[in-house]
Coordinates of C-alpha atoms in Angstrom, one line a residue:
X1 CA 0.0 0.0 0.0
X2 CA 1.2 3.4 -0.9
X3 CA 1.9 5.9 1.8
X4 CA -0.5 8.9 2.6
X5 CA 0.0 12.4 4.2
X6 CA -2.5 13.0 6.5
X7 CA -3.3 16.1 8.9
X8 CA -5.3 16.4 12.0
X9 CA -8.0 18.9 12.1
X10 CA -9.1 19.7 16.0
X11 CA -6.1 17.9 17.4
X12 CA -5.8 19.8 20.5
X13 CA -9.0 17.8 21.9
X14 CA -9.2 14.3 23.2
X15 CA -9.9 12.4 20.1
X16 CA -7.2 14.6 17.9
X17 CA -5.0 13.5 20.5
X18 CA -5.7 10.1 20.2
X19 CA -5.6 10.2 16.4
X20 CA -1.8 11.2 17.2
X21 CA -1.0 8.2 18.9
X22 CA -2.3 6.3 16.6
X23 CA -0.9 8.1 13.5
X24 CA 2.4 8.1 15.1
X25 CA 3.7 4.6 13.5
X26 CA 0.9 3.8 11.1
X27 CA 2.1 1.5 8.3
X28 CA 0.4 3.3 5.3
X29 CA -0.2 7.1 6.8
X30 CA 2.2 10.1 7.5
X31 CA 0.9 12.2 10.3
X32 CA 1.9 15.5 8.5
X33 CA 0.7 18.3 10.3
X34 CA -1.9 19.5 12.7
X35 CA -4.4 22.6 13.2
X36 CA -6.8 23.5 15.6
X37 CA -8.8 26.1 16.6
X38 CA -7.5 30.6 16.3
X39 CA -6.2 30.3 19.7
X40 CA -3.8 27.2 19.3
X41 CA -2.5 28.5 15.8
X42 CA 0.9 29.6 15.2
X43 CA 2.0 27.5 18.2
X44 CA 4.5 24.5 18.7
X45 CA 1.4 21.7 19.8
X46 CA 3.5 21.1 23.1
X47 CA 2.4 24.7 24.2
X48 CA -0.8 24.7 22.5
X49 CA -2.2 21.2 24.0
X50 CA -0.2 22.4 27.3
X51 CA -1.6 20.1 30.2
X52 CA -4.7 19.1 28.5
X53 CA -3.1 16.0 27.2
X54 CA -5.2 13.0 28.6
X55 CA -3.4 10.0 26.7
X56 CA -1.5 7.7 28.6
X57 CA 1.3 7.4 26.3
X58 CA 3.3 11.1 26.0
X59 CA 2.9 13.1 23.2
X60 CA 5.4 11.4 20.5
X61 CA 8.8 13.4 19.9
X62 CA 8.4 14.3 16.4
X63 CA 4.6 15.7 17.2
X64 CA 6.0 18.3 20.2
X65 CA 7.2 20.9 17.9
X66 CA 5.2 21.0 15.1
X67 CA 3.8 24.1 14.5
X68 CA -0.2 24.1 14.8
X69 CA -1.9 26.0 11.7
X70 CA -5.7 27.3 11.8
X71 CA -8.4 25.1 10.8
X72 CA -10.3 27.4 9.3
X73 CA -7.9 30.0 8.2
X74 CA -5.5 28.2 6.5
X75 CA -7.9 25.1 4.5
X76 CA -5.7 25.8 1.1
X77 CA -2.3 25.4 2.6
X78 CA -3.3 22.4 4.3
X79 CA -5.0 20.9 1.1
X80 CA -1.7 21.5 -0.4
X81 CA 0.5 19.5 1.9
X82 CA -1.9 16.4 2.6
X83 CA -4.0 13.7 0.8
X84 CA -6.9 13.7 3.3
X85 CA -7.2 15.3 6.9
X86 CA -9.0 13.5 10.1
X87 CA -11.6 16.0 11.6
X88 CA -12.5 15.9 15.4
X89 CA -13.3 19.5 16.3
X90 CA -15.3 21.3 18.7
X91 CA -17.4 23.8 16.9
X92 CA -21.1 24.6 16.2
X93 CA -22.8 22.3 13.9
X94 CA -23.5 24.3 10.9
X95 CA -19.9 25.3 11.5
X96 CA -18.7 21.8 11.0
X97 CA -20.2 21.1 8.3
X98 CA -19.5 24.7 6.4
X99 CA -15.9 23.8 7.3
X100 CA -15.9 20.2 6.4
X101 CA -17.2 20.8 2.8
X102 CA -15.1 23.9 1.9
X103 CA -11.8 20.8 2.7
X104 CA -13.8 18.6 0.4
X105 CA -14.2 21.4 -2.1
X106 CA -10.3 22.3 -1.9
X107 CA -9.9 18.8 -3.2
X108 CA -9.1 17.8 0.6
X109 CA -10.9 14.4 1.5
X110 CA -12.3 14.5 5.3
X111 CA -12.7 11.2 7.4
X112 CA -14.3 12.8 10.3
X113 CA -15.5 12.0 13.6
X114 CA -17.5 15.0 14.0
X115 CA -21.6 14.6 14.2
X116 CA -22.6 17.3 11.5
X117 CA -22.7 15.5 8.5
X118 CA -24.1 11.9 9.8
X119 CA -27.6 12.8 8.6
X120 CA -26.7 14.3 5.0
X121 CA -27.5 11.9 2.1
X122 CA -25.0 11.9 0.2
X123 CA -22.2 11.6 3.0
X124 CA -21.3 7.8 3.9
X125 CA -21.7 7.3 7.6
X126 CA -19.7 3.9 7.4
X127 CA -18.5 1.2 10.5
X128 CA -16.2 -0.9 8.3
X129 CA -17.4 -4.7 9.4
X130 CA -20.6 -3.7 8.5
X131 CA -21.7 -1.0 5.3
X132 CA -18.6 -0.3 3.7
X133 CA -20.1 -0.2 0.5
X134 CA -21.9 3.0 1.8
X135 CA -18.6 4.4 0.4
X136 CA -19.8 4.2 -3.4
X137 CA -22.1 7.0 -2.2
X138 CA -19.0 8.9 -2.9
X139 CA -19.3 9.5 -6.5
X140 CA -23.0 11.3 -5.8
X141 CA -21.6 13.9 -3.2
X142 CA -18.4 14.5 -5.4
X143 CA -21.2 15.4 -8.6
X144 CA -23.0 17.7 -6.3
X145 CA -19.9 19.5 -4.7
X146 CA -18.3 19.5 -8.1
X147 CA -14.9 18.0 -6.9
X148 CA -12.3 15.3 -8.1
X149 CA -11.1 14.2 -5.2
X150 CA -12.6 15.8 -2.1
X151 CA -15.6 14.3 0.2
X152 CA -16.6 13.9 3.1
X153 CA -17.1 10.7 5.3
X154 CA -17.9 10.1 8.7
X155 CA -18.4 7.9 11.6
X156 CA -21.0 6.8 13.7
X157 CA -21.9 8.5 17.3
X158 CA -19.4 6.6 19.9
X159 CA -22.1 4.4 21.5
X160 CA -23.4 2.4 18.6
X161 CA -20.6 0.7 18.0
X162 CA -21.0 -1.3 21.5
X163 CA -24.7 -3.0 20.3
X164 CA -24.9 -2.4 16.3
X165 CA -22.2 -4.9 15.6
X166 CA -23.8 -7.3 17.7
X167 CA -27.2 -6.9 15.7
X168 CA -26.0 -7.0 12.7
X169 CA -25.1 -10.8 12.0
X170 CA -28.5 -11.4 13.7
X171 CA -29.9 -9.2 11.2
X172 CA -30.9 -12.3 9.2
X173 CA -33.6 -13.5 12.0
X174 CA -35.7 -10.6 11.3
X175 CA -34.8 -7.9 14.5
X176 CA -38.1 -6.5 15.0
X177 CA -37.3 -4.8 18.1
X178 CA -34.2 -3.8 20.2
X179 CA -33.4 -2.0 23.0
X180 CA -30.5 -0.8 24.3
X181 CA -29.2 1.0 27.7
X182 CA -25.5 2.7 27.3
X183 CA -23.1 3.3 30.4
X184 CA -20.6 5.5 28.7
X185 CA -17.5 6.4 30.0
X186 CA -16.3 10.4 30.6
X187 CA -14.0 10.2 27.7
X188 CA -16.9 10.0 25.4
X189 CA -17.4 13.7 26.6
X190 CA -13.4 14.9 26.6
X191 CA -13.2 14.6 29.8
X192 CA -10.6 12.6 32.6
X193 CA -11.8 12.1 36.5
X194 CA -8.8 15.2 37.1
X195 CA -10.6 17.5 35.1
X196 CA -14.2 16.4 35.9
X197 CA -14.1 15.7 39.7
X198 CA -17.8 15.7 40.2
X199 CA -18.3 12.4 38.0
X200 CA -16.5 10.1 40.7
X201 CA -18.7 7.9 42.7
X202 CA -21.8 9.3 40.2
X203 CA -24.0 8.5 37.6
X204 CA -25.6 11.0 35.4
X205 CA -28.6 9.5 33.7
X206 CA -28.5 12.1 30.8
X207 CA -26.3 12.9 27.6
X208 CA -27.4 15.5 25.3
X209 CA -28.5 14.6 21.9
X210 CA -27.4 10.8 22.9
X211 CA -30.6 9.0 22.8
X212 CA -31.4 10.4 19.6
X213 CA -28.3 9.6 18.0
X214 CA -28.3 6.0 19.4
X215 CA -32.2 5.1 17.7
X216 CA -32.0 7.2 14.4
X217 CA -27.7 6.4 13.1
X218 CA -28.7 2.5 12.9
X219 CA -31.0 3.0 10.5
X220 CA -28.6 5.1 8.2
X221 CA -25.9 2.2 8.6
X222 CA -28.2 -0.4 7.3
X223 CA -30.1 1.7 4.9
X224 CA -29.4 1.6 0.9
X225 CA -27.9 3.6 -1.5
X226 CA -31.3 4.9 -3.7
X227 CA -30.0 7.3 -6.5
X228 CA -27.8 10.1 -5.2
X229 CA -28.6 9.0 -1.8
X230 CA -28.8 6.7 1.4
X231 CA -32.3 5.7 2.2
X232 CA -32.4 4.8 5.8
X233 CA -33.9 1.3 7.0
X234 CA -37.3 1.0 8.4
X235 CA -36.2 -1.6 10.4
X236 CA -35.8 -2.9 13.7
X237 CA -37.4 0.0 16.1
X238 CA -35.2 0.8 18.3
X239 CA -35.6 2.7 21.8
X240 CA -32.3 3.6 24.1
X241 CA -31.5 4.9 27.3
X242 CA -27.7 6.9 27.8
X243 CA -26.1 7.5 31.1
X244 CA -22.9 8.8 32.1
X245 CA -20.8 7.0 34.3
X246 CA -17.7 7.0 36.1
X247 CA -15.6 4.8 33.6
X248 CA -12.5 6.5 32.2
X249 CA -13.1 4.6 28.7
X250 CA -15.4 2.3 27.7
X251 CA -19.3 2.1 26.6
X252 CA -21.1 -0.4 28.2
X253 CA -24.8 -1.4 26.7
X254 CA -27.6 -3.6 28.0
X255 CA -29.4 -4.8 25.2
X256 CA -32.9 -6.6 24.6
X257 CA -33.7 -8.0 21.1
X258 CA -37.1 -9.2 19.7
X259 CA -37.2 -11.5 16.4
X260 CA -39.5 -12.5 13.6
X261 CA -38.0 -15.9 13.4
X262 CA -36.3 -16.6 16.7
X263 CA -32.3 -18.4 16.8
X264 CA -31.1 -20.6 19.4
X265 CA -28.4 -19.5 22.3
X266 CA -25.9 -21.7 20.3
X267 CA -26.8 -19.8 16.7
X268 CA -26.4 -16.8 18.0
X269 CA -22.8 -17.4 19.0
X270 CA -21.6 -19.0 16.5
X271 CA -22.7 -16.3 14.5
X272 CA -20.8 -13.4 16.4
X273 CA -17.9 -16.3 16.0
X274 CA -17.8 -16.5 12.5
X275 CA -18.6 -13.0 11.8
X276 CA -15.8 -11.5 9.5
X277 CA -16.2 -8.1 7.6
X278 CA -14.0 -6.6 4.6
X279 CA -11.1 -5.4 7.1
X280 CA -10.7 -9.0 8.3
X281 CA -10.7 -10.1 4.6
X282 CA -8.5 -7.3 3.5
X283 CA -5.9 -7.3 6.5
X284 CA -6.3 -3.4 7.1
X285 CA -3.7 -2.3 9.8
X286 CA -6.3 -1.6 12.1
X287 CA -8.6 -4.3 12.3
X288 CA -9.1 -6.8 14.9
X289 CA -8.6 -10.3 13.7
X290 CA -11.9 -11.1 16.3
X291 CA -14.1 -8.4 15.5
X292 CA -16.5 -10.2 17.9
X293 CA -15.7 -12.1 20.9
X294 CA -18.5 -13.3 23.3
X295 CA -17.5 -14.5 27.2
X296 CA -18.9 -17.1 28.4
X297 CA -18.3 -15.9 32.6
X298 CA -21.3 -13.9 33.8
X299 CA -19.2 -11.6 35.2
X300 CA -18.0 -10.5 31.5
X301 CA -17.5 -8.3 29.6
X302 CA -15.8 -5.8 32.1
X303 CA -14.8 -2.2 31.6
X304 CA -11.4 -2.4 33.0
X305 CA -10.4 -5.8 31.8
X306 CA -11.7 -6.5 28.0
X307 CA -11.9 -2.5 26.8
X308 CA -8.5 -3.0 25.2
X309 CA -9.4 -6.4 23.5
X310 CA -7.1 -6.5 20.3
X311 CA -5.7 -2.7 20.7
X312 CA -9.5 -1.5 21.3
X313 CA -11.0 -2.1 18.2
X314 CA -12.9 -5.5 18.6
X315 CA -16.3 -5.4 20.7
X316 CA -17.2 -8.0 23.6
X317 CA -20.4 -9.4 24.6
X318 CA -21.5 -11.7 27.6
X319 CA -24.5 -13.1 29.8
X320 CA -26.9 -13.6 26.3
X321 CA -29.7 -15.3 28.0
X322 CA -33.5 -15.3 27.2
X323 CA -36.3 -12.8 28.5
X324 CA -39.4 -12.5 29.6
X325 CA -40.9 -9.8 27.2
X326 CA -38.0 -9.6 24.5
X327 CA -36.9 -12.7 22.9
X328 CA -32.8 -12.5 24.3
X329 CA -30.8 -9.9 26.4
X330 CA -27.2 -9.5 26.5
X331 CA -24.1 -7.0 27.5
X332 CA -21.8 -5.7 25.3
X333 CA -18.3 -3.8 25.7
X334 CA -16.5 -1.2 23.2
X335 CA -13.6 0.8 23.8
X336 CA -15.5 4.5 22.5
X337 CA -12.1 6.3 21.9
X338 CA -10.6 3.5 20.2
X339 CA -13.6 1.7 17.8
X340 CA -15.8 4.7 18.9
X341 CA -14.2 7.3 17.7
X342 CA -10.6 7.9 16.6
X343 CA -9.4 4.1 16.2
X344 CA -12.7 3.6 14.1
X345 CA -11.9 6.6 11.6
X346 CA -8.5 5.7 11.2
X347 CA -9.7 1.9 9.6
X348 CA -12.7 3.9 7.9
X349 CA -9.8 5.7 6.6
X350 CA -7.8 2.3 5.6
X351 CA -11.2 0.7 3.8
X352 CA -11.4 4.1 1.8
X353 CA -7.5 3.9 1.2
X354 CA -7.6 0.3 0.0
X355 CA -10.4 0.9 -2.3
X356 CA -8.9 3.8 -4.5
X357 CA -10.8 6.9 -3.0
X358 CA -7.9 8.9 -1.9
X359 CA -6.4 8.5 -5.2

């Protein structure tokens, strides 16, 4: 595979950071340069981060004295000296997605993390294992912004990717109905126990915008591409429930699943077993070789121990059992800075790499 320059836009924040660690010795991308918001610009990122960086692992050496450029200010240098950027930033919505599509439209593709664009038609909002042919959308949104090159692709919201991959190979029994209760860790909103004291020993049982995101993004990742656009499913109805709690990383989910044409206990595992996606078939750097792993202990999965399952990016599950009023329940684990968010751009990134699009 060919190498790629790559830039970081918002990499001041927690998931920027964590795209640096894991752009720091990625086989097939050069992290290139950074930018972040007015007020970090013009400064080596040592000084502009300053003691906001929360990764375990210290900044890498050749990050500490880059020199930050403006996100916003400086879109056609940074076009110039990278084939795609990552985008985590921390802007308004409309912002994000006026400054996601003026990269696109500087022939500057955008893998980004950010929510703004999840809901546009044309935009592929792709978990690799399980729609990556959501990327062919592509061609659609390059006719309509009039590029060659630039696009825009995203992510899903953090806490799906704890109970949509489990769904998925089920998919085949007919999910009718699921629901799902999230207990997502602080980092899911930038934060660390240091900097947000008043989350240990507590449980906050609301996140803003969470519940919505967590019932209406399934639908768009196993809708079809109609035209110029992505139809969303119909199918299953799905109701959540999303409460902060004192986890450093991690997003926990309780889920209940209702089927027209109900599988055994022993089905149902061996189909998270033998589940494989395109990144398992193609190798890509950052995929898990067991994208799913289901526990048999019923004290499993747990936060601290099985979060960093194969570097972060597979997703555990545990105590499947049947229900009184839903057909099966079960738990699920996923690291939601690793899959959830930075780790699972960085392989959305791969997919698109491997298939030509940054070419």
């Amino acid at each position: 595979m060919k190498q790629y320059n790559v830039g970081v836009i918002g990499a001041t924040g927690m998931v920027g950071q964590r795209f640096i660690t894991l752009l720091a010795n990625h086989p097939w991308f050069k992290l290139k340069l950074l930018a972040a918001s007015p007020r970090s610009a013009g400064k080596k990122y040592t000084e502009a981060v300053g003691s906001r960086w929360a990764m375990k692992d210290p900044i890498p050496a050749f990050v500490k004295d880059m020199v930050v450029y403006n996100a916003t200010a400086d879109i056609e240098k940074i076009a110039e000296e990278v084939d795609f950027v990552f985008c985590a930033v921390d802007m308004k919505k409309d912002e994000i997605k006026a400054l996601e599509e003026a990269y696109a439209k500087a022939e500057c593709p955008v893998v980004s993390n950010n929510s703004a664009h999840r809901h546009t038609p044309d935009v592929p909002m792709i978990v690799p294992e399980i729609n990556p042919e959501h990327a062919e959308i592509i061609h659609a949104q390059r006719k309509r912004l009039g590029t060659k090159r630039g696009f825009v692709s995203v992510k899903s919201n953090c806490s799906l990717q704890s109970y949509v991959p489990a769904l998925h190979p089920l998919k085949k029994y007919g999910i009718t109905q699921a629901l799902a209760c999230t207990y997502q860790a602080i980092s899911g909103a930038g934060k660390t126990f240091e900097t947000w004291p008043e989350m240990v020993d507590n449980v906050i049982p609301y996140i803003g915008g969470e519940e919505e995101k967590s019932e209406i993004e399934p639908l768009k990742i196993w809708g079809k591409i109609e035209g110029d656009k992505i139809v969303d499913s119909t199918t299953p109805a799905i109701t959540t429930q999303c409460l902060r709690v004192p986890a450093s990383d991690g997003h926990m989910a309780a889920v209940f699943v209702k089927f027209e044409n109900k599988p055994t206990i022993e089905q149902i595992k061996e189909d998270w077993k033998n589940f494989r996606g395109i990144p398992q078939e193609l190798g890509l750097p950052s995929a898990p070789k067991q994208f799913l792993n289901y526990f048999e202990e019923p004290d499993r999965p747990q936060t601290r121990l099985d979060r960093n399952l194969e570097g972060g990016m597979a997703v555990s599950m545990g105590r499947l059992r049947e229900d009184t009023q839903y057909d099966y329940k079960f738990v699920c684990l996923s690291h939601n800075t690793l899959r959830g968010a930075a780790g699972g751009a960085v392989l959305m990134a791969e997919l698109l790499a491997a298939k030509g699009y940054f070419d």
